[in-house]
XYZ file of C-alpha atoms in Angstrom:
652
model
C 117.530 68.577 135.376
C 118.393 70.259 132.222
C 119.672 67.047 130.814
C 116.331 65.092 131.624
C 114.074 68.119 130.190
C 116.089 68.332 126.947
C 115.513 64.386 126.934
C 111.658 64.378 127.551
C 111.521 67.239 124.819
C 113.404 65.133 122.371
C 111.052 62.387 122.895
C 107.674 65.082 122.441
C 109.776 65.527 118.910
C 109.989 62.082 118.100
C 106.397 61.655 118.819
C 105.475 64.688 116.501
C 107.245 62.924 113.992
C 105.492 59.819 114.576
C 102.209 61.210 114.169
C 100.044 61.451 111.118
C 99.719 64.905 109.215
C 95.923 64.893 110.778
C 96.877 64.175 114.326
C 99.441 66.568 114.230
C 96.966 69.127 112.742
C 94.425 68.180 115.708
C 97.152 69.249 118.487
C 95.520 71.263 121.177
C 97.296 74.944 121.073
C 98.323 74.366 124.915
C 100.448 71.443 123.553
C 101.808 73.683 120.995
C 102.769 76.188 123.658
C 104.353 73.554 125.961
C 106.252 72.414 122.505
C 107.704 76.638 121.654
C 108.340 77.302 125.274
C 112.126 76.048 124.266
C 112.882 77.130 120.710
C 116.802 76.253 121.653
C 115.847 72.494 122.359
C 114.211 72.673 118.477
C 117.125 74.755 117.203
C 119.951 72.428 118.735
C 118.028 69.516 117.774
C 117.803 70.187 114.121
C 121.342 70.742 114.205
C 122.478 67.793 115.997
C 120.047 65.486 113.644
C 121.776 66.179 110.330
C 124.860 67.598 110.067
C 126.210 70.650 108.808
C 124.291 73.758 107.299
C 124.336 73.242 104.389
C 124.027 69.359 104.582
C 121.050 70.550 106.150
C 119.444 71.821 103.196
C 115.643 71.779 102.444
C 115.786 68.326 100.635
C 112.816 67.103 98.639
C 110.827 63.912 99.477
C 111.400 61.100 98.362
C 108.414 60.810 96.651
C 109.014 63.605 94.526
C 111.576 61.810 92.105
C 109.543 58.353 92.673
C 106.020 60.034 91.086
C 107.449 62.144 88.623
C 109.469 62.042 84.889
C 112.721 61.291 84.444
C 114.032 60.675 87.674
C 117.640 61.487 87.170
C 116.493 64.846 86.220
C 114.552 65.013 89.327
C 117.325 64.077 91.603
C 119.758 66.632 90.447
C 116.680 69.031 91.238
C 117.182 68.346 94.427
C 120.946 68.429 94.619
C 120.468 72.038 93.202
C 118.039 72.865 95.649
C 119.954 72.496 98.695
C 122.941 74.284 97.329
C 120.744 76.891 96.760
C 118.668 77.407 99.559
C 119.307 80.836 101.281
C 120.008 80.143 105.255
C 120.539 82.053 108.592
C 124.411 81.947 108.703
C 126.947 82.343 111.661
C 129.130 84.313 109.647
C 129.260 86.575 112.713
C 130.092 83.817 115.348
C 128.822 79.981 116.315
C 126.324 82.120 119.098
C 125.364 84.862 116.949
C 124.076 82.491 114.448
C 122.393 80.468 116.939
C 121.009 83.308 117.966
C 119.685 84.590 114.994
C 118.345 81.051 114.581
C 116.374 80.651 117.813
C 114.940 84.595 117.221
C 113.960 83.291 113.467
C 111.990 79.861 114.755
C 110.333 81.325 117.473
C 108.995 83.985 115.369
C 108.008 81.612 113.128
C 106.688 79.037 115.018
C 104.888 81.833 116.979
C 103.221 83.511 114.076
C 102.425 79.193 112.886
C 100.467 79.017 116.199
C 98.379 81.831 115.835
C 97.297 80.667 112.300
C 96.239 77.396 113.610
C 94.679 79.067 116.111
C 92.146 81.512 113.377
C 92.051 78.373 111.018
C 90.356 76.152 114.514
C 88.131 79.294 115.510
C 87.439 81.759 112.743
C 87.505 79.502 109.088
C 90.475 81.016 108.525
C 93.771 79.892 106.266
C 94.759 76.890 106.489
C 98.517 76.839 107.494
C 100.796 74.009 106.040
C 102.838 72.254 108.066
C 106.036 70.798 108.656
C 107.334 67.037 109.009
C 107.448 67.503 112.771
C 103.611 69.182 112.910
C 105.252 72.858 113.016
C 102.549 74.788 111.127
C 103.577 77.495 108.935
C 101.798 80.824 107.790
C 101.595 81.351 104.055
C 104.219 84.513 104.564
C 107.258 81.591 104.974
C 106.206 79.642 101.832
C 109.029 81.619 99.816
C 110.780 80.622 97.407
C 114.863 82.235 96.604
C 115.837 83.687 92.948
C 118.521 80.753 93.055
C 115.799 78.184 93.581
C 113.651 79.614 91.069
C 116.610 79.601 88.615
C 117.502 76.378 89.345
C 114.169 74.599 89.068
C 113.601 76.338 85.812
C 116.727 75.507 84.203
C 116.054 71.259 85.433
C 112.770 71.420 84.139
C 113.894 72.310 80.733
C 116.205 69.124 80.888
C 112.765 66.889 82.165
C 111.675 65.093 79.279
C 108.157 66.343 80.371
C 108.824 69.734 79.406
C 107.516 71.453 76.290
C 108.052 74.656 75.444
C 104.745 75.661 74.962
C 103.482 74.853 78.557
C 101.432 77.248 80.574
C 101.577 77.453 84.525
C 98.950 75.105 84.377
C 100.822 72.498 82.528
C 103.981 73.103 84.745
C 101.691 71.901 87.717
C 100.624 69.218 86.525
C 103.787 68.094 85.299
C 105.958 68.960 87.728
C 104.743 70.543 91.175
C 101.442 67.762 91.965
C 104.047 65.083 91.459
C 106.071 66.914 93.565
C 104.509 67.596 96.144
C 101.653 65.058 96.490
C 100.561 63.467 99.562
C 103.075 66.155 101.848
C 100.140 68.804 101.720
C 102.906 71.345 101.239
C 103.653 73.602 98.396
C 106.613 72.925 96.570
C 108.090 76.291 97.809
C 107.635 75.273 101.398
C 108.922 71.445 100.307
C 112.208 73.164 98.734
C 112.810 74.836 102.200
C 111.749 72.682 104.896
C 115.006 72.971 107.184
C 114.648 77.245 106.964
C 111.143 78.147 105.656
C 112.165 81.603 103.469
C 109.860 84.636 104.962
C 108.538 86.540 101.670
C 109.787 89.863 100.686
C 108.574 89.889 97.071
C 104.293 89.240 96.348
C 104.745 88.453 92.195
C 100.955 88.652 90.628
C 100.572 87.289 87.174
C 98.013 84.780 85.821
C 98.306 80.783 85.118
C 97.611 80.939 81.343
C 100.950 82.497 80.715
C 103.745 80.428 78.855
C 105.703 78.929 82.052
C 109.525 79.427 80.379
C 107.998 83.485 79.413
C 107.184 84.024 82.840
C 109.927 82.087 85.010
C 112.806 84.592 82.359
C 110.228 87.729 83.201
C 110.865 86.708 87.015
C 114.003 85.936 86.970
C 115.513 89.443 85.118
C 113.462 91.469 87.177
C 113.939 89.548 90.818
C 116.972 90.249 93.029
C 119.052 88.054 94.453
C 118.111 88.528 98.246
C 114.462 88.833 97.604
C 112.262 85.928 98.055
C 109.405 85.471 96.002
C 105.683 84.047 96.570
C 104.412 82.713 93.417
C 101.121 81.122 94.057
C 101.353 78.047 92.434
C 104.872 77.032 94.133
C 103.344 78.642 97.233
C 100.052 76.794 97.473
C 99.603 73.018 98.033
C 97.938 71.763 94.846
C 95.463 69.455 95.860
C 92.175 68.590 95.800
C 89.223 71.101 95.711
C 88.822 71.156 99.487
C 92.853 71.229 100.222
C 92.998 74.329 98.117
C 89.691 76.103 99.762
C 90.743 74.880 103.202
C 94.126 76.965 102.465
C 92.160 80.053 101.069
C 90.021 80.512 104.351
C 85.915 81.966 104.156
C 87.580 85.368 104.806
C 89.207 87.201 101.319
C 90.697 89.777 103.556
C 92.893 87.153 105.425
C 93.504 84.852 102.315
C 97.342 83.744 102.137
C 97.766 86.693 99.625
C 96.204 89.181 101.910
C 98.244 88.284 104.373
C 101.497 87.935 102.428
C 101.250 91.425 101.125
C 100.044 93.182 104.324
C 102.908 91.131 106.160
C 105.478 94.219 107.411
C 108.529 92.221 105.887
C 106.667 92.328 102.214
C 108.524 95.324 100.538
C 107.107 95.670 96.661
C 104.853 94.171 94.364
C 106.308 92.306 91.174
C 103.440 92.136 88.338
C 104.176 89.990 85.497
C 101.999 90.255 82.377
C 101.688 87.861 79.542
C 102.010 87.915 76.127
C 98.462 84.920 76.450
C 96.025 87.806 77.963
C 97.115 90.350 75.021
C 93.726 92.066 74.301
C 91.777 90.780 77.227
C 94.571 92.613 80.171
C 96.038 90.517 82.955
C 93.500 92.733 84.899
C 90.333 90.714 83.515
C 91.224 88.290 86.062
C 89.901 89.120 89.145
C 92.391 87.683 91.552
C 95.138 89.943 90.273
C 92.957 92.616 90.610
C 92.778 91.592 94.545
C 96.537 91.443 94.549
C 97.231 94.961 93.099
C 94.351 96.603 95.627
C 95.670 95.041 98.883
C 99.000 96.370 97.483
C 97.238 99.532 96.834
C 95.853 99.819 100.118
C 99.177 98.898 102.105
C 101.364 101.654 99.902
C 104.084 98.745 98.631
C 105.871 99.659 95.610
C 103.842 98.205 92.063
C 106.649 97.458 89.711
C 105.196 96.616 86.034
C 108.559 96.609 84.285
C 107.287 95.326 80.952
C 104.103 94.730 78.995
C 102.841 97.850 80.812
C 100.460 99.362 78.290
C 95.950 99.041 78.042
C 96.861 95.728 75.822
C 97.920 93.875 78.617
C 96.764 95.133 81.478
C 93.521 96.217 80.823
C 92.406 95.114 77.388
C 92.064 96.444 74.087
C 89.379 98.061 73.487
C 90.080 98.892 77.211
C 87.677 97.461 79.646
C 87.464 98.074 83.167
C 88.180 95.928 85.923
C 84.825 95.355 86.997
C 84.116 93.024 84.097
C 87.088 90.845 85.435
C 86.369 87.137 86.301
C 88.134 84.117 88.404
C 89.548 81.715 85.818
C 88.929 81.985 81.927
C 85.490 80.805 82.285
C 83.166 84.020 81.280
C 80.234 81.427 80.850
C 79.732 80.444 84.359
C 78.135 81.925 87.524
C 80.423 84.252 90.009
C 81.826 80.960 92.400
C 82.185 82.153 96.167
C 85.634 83.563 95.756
C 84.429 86.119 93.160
C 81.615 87.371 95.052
C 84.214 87.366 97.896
C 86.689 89.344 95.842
C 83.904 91.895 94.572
C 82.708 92.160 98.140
C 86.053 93.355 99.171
C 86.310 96.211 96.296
C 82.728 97.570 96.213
C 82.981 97.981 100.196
C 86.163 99.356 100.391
C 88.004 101.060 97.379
C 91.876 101.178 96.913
C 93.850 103.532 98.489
C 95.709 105.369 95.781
C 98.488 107.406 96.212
C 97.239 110.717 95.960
C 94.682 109.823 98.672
C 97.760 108.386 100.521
C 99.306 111.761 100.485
C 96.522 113.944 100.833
C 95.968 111.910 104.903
C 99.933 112.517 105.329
C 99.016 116.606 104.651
C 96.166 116.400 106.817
C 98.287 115.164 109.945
C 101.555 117.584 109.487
C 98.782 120.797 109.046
C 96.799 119.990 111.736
C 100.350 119.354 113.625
C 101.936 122.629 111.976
C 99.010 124.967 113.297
C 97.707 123.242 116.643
C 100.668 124.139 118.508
C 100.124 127.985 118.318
C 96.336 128.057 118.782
C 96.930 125.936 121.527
C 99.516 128.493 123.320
C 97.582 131.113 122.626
C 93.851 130.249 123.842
C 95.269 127.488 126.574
C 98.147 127.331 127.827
C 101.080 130.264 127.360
C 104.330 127.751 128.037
C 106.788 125.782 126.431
C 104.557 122.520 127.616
C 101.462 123.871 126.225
C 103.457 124.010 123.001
C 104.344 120.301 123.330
C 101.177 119.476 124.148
C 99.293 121.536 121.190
C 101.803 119.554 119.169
C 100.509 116.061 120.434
C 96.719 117.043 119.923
C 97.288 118.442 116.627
C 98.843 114.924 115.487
C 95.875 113.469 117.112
C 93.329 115.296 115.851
C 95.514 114.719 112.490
C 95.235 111.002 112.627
C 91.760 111.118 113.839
C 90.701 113.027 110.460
C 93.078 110.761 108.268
C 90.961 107.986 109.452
C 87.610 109.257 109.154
C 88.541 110.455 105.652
C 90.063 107.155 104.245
C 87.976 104.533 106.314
C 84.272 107.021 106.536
C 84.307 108.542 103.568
C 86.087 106.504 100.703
C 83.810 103.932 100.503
C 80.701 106.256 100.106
C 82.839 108.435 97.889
C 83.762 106.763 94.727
C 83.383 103.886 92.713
C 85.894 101.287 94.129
C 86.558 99.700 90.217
C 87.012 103.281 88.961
C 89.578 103.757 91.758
C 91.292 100.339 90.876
C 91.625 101.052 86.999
C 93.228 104.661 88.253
C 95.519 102.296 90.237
C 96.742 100.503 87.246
C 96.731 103.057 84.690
C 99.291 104.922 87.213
C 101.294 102.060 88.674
C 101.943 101.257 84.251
C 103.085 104.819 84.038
C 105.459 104.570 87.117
C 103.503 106.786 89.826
C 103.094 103.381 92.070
C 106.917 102.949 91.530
C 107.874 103.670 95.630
C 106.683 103.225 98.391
C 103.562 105.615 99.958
C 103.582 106.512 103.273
C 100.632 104.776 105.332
C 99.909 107.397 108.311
C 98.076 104.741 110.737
C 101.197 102.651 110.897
C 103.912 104.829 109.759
C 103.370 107.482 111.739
C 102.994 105.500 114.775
C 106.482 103.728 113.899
C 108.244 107.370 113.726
C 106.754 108.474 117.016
C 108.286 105.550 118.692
C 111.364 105.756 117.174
C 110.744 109.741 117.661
C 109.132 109.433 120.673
C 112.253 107.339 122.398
C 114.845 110.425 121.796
C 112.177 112.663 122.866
C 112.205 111.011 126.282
C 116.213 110.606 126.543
C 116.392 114.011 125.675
C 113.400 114.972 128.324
C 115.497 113.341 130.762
C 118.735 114.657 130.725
C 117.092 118.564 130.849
C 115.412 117.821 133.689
C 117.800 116.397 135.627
C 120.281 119.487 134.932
C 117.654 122.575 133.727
C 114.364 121.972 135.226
C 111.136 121.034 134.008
C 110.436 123.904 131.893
C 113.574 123.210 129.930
C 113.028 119.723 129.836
C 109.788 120.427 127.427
C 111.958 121.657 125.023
C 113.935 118.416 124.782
C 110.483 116.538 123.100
C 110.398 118.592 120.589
C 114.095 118.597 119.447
C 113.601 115.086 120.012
C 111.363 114.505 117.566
C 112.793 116.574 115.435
C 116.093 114.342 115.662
C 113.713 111.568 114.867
C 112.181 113.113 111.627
C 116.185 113.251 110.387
C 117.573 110.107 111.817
C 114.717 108.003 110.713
C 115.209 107.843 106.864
C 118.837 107.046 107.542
C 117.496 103.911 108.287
C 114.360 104.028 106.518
C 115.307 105.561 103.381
C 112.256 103.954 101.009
C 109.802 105.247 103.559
C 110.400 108.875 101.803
C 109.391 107.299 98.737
C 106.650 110.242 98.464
C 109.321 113.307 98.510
C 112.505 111.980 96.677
C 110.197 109.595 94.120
C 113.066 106.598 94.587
C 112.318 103.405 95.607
C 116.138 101.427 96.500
C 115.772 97.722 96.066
C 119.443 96.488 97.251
C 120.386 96.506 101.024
C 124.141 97.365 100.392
C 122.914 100.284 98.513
C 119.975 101.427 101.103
C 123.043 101.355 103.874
C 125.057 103.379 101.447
C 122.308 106.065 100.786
C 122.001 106.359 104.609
C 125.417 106.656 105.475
C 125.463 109.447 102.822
C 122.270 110.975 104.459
C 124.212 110.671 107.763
C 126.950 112.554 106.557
C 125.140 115.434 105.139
C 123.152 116.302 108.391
C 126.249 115.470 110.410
C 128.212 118.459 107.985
C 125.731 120.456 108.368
C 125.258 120.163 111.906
C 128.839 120.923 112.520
C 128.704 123.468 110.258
C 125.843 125.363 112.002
C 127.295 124.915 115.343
C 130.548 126.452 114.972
C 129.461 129.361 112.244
C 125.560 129.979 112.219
C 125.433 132.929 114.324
C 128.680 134.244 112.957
C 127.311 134.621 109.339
C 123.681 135.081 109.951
C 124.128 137.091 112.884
C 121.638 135.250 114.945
C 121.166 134.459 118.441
C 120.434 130.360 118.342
C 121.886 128.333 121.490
C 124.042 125.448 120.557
C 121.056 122.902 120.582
C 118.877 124.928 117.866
C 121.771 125.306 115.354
C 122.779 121.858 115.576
C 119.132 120.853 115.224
C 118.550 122.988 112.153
C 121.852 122.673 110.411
C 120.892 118.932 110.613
C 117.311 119.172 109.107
C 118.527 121.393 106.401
C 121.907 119.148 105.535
C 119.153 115.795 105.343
C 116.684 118.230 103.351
C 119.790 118.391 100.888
C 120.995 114.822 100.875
C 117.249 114.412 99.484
C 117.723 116.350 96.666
C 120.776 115.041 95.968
C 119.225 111.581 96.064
C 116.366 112.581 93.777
C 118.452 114.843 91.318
C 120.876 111.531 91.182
C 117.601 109.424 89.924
C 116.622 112.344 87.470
C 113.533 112.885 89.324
C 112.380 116.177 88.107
C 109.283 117.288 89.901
C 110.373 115.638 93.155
C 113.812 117.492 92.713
C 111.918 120.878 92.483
C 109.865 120.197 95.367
C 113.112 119.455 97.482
C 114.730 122.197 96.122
C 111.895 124.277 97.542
C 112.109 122.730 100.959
C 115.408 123.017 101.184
C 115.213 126.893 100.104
C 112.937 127.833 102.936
C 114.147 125.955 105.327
C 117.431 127.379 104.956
C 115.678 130.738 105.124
C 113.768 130.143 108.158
C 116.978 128.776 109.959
C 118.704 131.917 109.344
C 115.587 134.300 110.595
C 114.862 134.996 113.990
C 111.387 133.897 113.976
C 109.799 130.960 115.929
C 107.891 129.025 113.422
C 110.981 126.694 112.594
C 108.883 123.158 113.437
C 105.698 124.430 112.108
C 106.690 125.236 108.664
C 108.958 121.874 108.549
C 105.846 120.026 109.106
C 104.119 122.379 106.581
C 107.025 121.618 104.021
C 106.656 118.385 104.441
C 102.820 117.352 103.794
C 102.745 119.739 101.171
C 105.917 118.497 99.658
C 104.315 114.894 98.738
C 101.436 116.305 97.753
C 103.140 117.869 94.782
C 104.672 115.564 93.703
C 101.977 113.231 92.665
C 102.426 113.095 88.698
C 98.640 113.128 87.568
C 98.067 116.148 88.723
C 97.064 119.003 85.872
C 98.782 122.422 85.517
C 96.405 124.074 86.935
C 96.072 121.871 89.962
C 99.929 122.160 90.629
C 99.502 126.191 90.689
C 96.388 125.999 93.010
C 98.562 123.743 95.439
C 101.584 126.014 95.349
C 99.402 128.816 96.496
C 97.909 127.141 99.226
C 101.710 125.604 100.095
C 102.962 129.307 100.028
C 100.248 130.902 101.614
C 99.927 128.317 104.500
C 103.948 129.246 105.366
C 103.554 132.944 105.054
C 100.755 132.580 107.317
C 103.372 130.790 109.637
C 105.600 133.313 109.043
C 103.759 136.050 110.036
C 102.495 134.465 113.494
C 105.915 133.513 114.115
C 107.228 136.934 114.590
C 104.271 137.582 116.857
C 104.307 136.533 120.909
C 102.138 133.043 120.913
C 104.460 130.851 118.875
C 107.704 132.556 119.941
C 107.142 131.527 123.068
C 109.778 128.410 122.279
C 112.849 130.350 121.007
C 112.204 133.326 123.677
C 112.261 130.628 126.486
C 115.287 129.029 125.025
C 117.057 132.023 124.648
C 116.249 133.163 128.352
C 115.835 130.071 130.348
C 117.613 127.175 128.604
C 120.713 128.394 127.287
C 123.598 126.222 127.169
C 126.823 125.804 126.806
C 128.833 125.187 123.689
C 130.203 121.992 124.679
C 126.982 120.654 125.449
C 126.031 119.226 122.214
C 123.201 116.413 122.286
C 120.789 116.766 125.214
């Protein structure tokens, strides 16, 4: 039975393949279904078509070589291509990468059907697809640093090629001839066996010199990232191709969705020596890009050309005078007013507003708790549950602040020219924490040792206990998370990481710090500080204040001075407050921590700074204080009493 379904599903294929490019766009999405209900079938297929990996390779069409200059040129293009072309490997094992490949085509195939699916219903982008009708989102039309390098350095050798070409001229030369007739960009084209997922959104604008900007990309691109550069990305075609692939909705164009896409880690902006004077800013769609990148807290890297003369002009103009195209003389076309539409209604997110929602959630967290114990409910569950409202009630005013009242607020260009002007002076340099989504991410991760730790206190201590085991659960999670997630702290240590290796290095340092300290507290706390703390609460604080100090190490390491100050700070009271016999432990963490990337915004004045340290320092002495009174030491007294443990229990 097996044998005869693979069969009929290897005929369906051959019958994709068959079909024109507009039947295959016409399939009804319950025949697309049918098709992904067996990714294996595709996966084994593809592999028993060709023959090995890398034979495999995302080869170029025929046509390409047939319709363009100097053929020779072109085919050894191609040979470079497929040697270059980044793929899932089964380094690990034949079945592991099988694996990863069925997870990888699945997803992808997946996320192709639900873009057909908006494109059919809504008017929205237009996906590309694939020789067998597979569509594919504009977040897989990537393109590797090794393909990039290698197309660059075979143009050069085209007889085509002239030194003084713009991206414009590099199109016309090179990608429509390409490309035309597949109604695929050439990234997509270059990587048909493995479409690349992007990592890396690069903004820049087409009347740049084409070698310029391919040597700006190239020195300032790593190897593992993969790039979307919109005229590789897009399929150059007619008028109507193009707009089909742009949608009717700006906020779900293919660079919308590229940047907003979860895998997207930084923005690469590439100015140009052409737009000297006028800014790469007076062009509206770059203006889009740097918003939306704005808005979603990626990292803005301008590594060069970063002052007013090319971003925004000299004498400086702002970006509300910027247009689509180099045409000043014509009327606004519909992507402008699109464009516009999108910035007037909603202004950028910057990263001080960024921070100041992330200080609204851990106050409102930091203080809930107590009122909560004292007006409601006097117990170590009224506790827990004052901590959930407060981070509701948190989120709730984060969103009515950045979603209510932003847009009625301020000017959304005047918000987008503070964007720039700080992304060129490196404040946009890591990565902001988003509350709506990051938040939510921590809680689950947070939330899951919360619930093992629930568990096992219940089952042995009772329900009373068991309380307890949420919040030291979460407060594993706030330590164990950047071990993983170490960019996400972007806002406290000021360092964005942009290698893998050296992300895994930073967190296996991290990882050894709390795990010092925690062993550290557990065998010696009480001994030197003469306290009273049960095996759980030292190991729990010895571990917050050992990651607290891998931070500053981290920061002090990248000669971040304000951010290594701050830490410094944190690390300082929370060291205090470990060694004191007061209840306020969580509370003041959480205090530590919103006002912690608050300060360490760069824009802010001398006097502002002061103001905020007072209200930082006042808001924890007012912590203090009510932690030495009944309400909030509620949580130690009942650990102390009720929950004590033994020393050999460790982990709950």
């Amino acid at each position: 039975n097996n044998n005869n379904n693979n069969d009929n599903d290897l005929a369906n294929i051959s019958a994709l393949q068959r079909a024109s490019p507009v039947e295959r766009a016409r399939l009804s999405m319950v025949e697309w279904k049918n098709y992904l209900a067996n990714p294996i079938v595709a996966v084994m297929t593809s592999m028993a078509e060709g023959q090995s990996d890398s034979q495999r390779g995302s080869m170029i069409s025929s046509s390409w070589s047939a319709s363009s200059s100097g053929s020779e040129v072109m085919n050894s293009m191609q040979r470079c291509v497929r040697r270059s072309r980044p793929r899932i490997t089964d380094r690990d094992g034949w079945c592991a990468g099988l694996a990863a490949r069925c997870f990888y085509w699945s997803r992808l195939r997946s996320d192709g059907c639900k873009a057909l699916q908006r494109s059919e219903e809504c008017g929205g982008p237009e996906p590309q697809f694939l020789e067998d009708g597979t569509p594919i989102p504009a977040k897989y039309w990537g393109i590797s640093r090794a393909q990039i390098s290698n197309l660059f350095e075979q143009a050069k050798k085209d007889p085509a090629w002239d030194d003084n070409d713009t991206a414009y001229d590099f199109v016309s030369k090179f990608v429509k001839p390409l490309t035309a007739g597949t109604g695929r960009g050439l990234a997509l084209n270059m990587n048909k066996a493995l479409p690349l997922e992007v990592n890396l959104m690069i903004s820049h604008a087409w009347c740049e010199n084409i070698g310029d900007f391919f040597s700006d990309v190239l020195q300032h691109m790593a190897k593992h990232e993969v790039a979307y550069i919109c005229f590789l990305a897009n399929y150059q075609g007619t008028r109507e191709e193009i707009k089909r692939q742009l949608g009717n909705d700006i906020n779900t164009s293919p660079f919308t969705q590229v940047i907003r896409n979860p895998h997207c880690l930084r923005l690469l902006v590439v100015p140009n020596d052409a737009l000297r004077g006028k800014g790469l800013y007076s062009r509206l769609w770059c203006d889009l890009e740097i918003k939306v990148a704005a808005d979603e807290g990626l990292p803005i890297h301008i590594p060069t050309r970063n002052s007013d003369d090319y971003l925004l002009g000299n004498p400086r103009v702002s970006s509300m005078n910027a247009r689509c195209g180099s045409r000043t003389d014509r009327p606004p076309n519909e992507d402008e007013l699109l464009i516009r539409k999108g910035i007037e209604e909603m202004p950028p997110k910057t990263a001080r507003s960024l921070t100041f929602e992330v200080c609204i959630v851990t106050m409102c967290a930091a203080f809930a708790p107590g009122l909560f114990v004292q007006c409601c409910m006097r117990s170590v569950f009224g506790w827990t549950l004052g901590l959930a409202l407060g981070i509701f009630v948190g989120m709730g005013a984060s969103f009515a602040v950045s979603r209510l009242c932003r847009p009625n607020l301020r000017n959304g260009y005047q918000v987008l020219d503070s964007v720039i002007d700080g992304a060129a002076k490196g404040w946009y340099h890591h990565r902001r924490v988003r509350p709506a989504q990051d938040i939510f991410s921590y809680l689950l991760f947070g939330g899951s040792l919360a619930v093992v730790d629930f568990l096992v206190r219940w089952n042995r201590d009772g329900f009373d206990c068991a309380t307890i085991g949420i919040v030291e659960g979460l407060s594993a999670g706030v330590c164990l998370w950047p071990i993983a997630r170490i960019n996400h702290f972007g806002p406290w240590t000021g360092v964005y990481i942009m290698r893998p290796k050296t992300r895994r290095l930073v967190g296996l340092f991290l990882a050894a710090c709390a795990g010092v300290s925690a062993l550290f507290s557990y065998h010696y706390w009480n001994v030197i500080f003469g306290t009273h703390r049960t095996s759980t609460q030292a190991i729990g604080r010895g571990m917050t204040v050992g990651w607290l100090f891998g931070l500053l190490c981290l920061s002090a390491f990248c000669r971040k001075l304000w951010h290594s100050v701050n830490l410094a700070f944190m690390f300082t009271v929370a060291l205090y407050d470990s060694g004191s016999e007061r209840g306020a432990f969580h509370e003041i963490f959480l205090l530590l921590l919103g006002f912690g990337a608050v300060q360490n915004r760069g824009e802010w004045e001398v006097g502002t700074r002061l103001l905020l340290c007072c209200m930082q320092v006042g808001s924890i002495s007012l912590l203090f204080y009510v932690g030495g009174k009944n309400p909030q030491n509620l949580l130690p007294m009942l650990q102390k009493s009720q929950c004590e443990v033994e020393d050999a229990y460790v982990f709950g």
